[in-house]
CSV table of C-alpha atoms in Angstrom, one decimal:
chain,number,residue,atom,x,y,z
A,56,UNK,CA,-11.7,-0.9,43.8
A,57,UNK,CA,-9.3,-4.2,44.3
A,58,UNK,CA,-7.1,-2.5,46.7
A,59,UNK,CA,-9.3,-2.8,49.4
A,60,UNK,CA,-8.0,-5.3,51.1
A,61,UNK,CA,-4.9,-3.6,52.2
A,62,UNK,CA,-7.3,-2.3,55.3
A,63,UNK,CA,-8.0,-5.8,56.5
A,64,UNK,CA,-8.0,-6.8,59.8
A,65,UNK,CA,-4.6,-9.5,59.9
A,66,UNK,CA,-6.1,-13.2,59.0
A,67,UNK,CA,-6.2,-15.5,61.5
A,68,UNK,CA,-5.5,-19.6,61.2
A,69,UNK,CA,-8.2,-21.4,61.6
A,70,UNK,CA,-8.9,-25.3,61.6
A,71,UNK,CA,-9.5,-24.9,57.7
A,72,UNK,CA,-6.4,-22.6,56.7
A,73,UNK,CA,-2.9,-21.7,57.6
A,74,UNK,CA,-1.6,-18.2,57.0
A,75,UNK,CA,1.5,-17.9,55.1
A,76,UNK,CA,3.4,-14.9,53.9
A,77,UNK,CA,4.0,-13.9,50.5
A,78,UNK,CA,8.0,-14.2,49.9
A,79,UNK,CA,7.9,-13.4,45.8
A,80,UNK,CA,5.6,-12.4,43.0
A,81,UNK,CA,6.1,-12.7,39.7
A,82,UNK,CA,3.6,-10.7,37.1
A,83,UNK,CA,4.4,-12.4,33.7
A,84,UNK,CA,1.6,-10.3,31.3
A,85,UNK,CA,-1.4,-8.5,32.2
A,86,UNK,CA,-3.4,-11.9,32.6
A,87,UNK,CA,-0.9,-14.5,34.4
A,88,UNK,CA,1.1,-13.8,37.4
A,89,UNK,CA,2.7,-16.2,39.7
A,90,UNK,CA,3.4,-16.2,43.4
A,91,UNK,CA,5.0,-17.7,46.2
A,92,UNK,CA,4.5,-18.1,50.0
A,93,UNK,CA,6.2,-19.4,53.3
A,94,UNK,CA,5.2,-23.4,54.5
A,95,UNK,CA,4.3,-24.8,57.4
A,96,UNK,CA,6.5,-27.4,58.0
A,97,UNK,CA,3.7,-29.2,59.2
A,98,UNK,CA,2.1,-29.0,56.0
A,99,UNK,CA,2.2,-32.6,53.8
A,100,UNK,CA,1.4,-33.0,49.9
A,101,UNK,CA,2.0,-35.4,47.4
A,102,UNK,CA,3.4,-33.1,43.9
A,103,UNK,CA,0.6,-32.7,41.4
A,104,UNK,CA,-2.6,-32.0,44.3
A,105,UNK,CA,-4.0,-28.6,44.6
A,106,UNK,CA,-5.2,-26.7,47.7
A,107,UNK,CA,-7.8,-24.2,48.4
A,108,UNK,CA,-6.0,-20.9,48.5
A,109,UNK,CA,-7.5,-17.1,49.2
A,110,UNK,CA,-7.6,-13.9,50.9
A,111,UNK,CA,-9.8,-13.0,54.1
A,112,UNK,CA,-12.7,-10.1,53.1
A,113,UNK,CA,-12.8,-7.0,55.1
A,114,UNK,CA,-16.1,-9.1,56.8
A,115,UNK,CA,-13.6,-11.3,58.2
A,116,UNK,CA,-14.6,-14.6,55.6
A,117,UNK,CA,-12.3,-16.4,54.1
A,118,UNK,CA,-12.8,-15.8,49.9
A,119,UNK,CA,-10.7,-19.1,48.1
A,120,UNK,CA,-10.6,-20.7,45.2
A,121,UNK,CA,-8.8,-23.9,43.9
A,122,UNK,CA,-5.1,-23.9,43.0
A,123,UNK,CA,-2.5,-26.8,42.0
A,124,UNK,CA,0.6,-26.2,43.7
A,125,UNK,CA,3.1,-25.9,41.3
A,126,UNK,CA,6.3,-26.3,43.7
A,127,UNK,CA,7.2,-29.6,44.5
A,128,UNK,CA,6.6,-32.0,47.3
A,129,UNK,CA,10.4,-31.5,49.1
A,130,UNK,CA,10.2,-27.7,48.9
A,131,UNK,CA,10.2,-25.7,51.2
A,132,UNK,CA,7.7,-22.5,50.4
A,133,UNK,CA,4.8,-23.0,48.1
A,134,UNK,CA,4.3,-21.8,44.6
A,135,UNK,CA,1.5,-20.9,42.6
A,136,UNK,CA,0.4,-20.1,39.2
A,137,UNK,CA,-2.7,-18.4,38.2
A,138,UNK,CA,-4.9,-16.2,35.7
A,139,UNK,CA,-6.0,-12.9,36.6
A,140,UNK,CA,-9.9,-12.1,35.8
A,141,UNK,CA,-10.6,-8.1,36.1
A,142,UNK,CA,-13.9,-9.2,37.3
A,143,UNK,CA,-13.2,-12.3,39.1
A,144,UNK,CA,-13.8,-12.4,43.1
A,145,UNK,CA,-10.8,-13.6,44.1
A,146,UNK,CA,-8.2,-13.4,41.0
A,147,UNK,CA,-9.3,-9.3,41.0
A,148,UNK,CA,-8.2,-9.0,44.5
A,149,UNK,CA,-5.2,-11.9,44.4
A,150,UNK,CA,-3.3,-10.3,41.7
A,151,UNK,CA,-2.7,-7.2,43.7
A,152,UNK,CA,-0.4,-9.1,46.4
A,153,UNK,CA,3.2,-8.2,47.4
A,154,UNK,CA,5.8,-9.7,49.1
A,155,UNK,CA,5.3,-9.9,53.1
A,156,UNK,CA,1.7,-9.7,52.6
A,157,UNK,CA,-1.1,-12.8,53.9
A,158,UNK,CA,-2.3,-15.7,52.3
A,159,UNK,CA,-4.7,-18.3,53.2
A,160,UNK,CA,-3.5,-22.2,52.5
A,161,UNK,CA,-6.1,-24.9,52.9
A,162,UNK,CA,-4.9,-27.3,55.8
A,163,UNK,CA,-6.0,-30.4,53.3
A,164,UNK,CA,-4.8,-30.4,49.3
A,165,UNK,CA,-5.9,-33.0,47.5
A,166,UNK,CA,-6.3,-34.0,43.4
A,167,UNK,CA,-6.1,-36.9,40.9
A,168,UNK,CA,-2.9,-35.8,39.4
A,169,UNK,CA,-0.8,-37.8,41.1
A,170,UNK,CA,1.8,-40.6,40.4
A,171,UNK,CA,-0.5,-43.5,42.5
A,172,UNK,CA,-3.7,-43.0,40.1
A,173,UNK,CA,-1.3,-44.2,37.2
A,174,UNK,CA,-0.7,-48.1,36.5
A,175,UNK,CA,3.3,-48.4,35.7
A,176,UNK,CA,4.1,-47.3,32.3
A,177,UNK,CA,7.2,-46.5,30.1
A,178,UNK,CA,6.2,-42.8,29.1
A,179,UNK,CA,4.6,-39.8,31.2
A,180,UNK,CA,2.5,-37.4,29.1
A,181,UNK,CA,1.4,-34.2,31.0
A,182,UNK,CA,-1.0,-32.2,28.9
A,183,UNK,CA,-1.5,-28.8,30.3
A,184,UNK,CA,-3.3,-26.0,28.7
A,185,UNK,CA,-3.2,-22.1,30.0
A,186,UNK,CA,-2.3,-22.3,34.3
A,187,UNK,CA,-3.3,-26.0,33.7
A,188,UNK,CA,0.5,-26.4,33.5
A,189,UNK,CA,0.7,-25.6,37.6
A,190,UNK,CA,0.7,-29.2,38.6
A,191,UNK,CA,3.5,-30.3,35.8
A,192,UNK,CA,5.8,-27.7,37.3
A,193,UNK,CA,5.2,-29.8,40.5
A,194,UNK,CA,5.3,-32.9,38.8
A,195,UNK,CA,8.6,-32.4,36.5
A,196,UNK,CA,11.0,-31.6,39.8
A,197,UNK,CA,9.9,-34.6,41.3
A,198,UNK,CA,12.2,-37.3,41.3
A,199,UNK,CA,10.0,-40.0,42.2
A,200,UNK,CA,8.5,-39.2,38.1
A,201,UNK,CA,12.2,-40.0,36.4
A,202,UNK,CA,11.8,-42.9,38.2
A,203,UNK,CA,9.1,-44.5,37.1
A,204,UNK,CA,8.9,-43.2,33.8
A,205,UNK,CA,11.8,-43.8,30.7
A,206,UNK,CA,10.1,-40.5,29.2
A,207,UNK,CA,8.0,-37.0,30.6
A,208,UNK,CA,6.7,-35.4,28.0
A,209,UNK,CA,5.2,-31.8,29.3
A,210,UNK,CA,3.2,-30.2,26.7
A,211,UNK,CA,2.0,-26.5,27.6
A,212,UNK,CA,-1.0,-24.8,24.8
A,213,UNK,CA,-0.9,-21.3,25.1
A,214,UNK,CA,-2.6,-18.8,23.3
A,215,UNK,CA,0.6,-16.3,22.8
A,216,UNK,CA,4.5,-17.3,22.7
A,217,UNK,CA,4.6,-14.9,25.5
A,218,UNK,CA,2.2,-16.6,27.7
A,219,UNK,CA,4.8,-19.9,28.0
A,220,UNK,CA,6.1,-18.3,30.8
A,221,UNK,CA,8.0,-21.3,32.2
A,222,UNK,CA,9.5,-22.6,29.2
A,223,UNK,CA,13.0,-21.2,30.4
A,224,UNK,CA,12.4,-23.7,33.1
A,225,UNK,CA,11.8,-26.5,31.3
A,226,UNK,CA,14.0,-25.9,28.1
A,227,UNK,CA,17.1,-24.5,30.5
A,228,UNK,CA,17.0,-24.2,34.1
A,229,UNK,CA,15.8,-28.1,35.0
A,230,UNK,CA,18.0,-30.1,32.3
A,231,UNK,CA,21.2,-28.2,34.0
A,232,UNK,CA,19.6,-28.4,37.7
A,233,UNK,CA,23.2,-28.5,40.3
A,234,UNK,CA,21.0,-31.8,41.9
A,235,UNK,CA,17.7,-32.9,39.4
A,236,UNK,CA,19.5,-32.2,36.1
A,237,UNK,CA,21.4,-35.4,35.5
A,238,UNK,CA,17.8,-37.0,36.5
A,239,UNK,CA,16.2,-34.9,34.3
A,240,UNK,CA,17.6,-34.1,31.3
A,241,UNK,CA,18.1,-37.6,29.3
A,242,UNK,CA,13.9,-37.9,30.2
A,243,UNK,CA,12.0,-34.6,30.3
A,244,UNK,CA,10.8,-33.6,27.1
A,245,UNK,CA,9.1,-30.2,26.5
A,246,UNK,CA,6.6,-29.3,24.0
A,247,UNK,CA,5.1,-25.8,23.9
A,248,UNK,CA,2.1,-25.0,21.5
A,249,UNK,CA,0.4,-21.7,20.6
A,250,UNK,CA,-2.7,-21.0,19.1
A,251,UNK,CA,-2.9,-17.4,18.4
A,252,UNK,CA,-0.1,-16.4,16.2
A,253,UNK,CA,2.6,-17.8,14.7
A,254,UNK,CA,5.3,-20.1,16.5
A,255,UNK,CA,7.1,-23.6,15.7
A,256,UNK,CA,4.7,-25.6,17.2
A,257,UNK,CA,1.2,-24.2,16.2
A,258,UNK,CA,-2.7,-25.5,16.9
A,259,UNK,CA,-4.7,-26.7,19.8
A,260,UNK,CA,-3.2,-30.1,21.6
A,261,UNK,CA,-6.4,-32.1,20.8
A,262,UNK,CA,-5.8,-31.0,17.0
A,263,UNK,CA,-2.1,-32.3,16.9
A,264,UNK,CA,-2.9,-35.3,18.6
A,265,UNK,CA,-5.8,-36.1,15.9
A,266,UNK,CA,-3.4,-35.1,13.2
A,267,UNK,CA,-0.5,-37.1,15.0
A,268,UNK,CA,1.9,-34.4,14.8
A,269,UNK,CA,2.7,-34.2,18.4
A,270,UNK,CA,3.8,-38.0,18.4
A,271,UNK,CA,5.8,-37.0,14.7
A,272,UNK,CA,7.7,-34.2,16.5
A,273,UNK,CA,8.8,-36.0,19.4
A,274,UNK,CA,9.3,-39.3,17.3
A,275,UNK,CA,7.2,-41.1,19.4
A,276,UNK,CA,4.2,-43.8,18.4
A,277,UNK,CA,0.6,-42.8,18.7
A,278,UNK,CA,-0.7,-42.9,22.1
A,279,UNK,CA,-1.0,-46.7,23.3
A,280,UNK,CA,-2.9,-47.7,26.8
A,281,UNK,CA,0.1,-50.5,26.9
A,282,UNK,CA,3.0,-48.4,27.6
A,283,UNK,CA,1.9,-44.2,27.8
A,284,UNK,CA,0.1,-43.3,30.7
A,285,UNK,CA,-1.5,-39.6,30.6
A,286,UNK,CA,-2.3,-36.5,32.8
A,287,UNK,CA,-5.2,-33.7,31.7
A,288,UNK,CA,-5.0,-30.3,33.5
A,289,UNK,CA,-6.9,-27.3,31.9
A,290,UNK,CA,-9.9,-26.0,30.9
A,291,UNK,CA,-13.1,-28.0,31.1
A,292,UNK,CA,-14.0,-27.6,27.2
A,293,UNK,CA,-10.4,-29.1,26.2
A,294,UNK,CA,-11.0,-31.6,29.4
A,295,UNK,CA,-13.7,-33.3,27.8
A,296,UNK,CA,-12.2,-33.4,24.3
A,297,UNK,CA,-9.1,-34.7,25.3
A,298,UNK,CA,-10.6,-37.5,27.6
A,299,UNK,CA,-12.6,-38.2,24.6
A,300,UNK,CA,-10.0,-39.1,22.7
A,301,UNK,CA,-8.0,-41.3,24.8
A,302,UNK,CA,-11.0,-43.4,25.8
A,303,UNK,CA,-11.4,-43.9,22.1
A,304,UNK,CA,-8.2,-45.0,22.0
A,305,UNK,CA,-8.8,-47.8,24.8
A,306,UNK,CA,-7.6,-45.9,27.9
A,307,UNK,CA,-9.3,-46.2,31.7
A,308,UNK,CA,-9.6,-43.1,33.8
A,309,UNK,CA,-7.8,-43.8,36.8
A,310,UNK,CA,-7.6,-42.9,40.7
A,311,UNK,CA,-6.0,-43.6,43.7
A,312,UNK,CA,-8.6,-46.4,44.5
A,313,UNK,CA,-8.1,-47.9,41.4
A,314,UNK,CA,-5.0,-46.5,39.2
A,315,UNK,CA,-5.6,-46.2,35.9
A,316,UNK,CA,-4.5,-44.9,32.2
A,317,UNK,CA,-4.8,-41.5,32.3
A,318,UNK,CA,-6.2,-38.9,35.2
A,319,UNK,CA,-7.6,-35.6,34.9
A,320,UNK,CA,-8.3,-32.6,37.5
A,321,UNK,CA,-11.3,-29.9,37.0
A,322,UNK,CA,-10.3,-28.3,39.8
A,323,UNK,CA,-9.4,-25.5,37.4
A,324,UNK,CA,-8.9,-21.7,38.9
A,325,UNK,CA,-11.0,-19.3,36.4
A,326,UNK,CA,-12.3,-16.3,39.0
């Protein structure tokens, strides 16, 4: 049973989390769902860190995983995006949620993916695969990015046209944005792939980077540790390929301490 929880006793905050409500869920397919929730005001992030976020177990424990938030800094509830696993601990229990009921929010986010690991640069790549996209919908609405950057390039690997389930955002809603969208829209580029069926833009990010159609389709040279700084969120199998190929093309993993090429997060919700 994953409806369980509805008999739990009301969470508490703690020193560790913050309880917010749940003010919207969104179920896009039978695997991905996203969700938002009230913020402390209080609460402080930088766009592109994740948090630790959960449910409390009818024993009273916190159960939380890792999530990017995928709302930016200067908003004021919290969004995330994430997988659902029929099996998974958490994800089997969070996907059941509705509006008005409890979440926990780690008092502490953190991550790599943000603008201060990055040495200055003239174009942003953000390669997301799957939910790995949650910190670029963070990322691409804030305006700090457009300002240091000529060019942000999103791309988003999926493995069905009908798991891009924020390309209305990116393609529509943030180009014509009342306030962003005159920020926006002569920078953001957005480039979905899919891997499972047919679609425009077909194959696996690392493929059409090796093949150099990504940089064809976007008219853009190869990568080049001069000017293109980069951003990795996704699974750990594409992680590792993708870091390979940028540090064979002369790039230095960065961090805060010491900002860098390129910057990756394996904080990567999968239960």
């Amino acid at each position: 049973m994953t409806d369980v929880i509805v008999a739990q006793p009301a969470p508490k905050a703690s020193s560790a989390f913050l309880v917010e409500t749940v003010t919207w869920v969104q179920h896009w397919t039978e695997t991905l769902f996203s969700f938002r929730t009230t913020r402390d005001p209080a609460f402080r992030f930088t766009s592109g860190q994740f948090v630790m976020v959960g449910l409390t177990l009818e024993s009273g424990k916190p159960l939380v995983r890792a999530y990017s938030i995928a709302s930016p800094a200067w908003e004021d509830h919290l969004e995330f995006y994430s997988i659902k696993v029929p099996d998974g601990p958490l994800t089997s229990r969070l996907q059941n949620i509705q509006v008005g009921d409890p979440v926990l929010i780690g008092r502490k986010p953190t991550g790599t993916l943000v603008l201060d690991g990055l040495k200055a640069g003239k174009r942003l790549y953000m390669l997301g695969t799957g939910t790995g996209l949650a910190p670029w919908l963070s990322l691409a609405r804030d305006p700090e990015v457009y300002d240091r950057f000529d060019e942000v390039i999103v791309t988003h690997t999926v493995r069905e046209a009908r798991d891009l389930n924020y390309r209305q955002l990116f393609e529509q809603e943030l180009p014509n944005d009342e306030y962003l969208g005159d920020l926006i829209a002569p920078k953001l580029r957005y480039y979905p792939t899919v891997t499972r069926e047919p679609f425009k833009t077909q194959g696996r990010i690392t493929d059409l980077i090796e093949s150099g159609r990504l940089f064809e389709d976007l008219g853009n040279p190869p990568f080049d540790p001069a000017v293109d700084r980069v951003m990795l969120c996704g699974g750990p199998s594409v992680l590792v390929d993708l870091k390979r190929q940028l540090l064979e093309r002369g790039y230095a993993e960065g961090s805060i301490a010491e900002p860098g090429d390129f910057v990756l997060e394996r904080a990567f919700v999968e239960s």
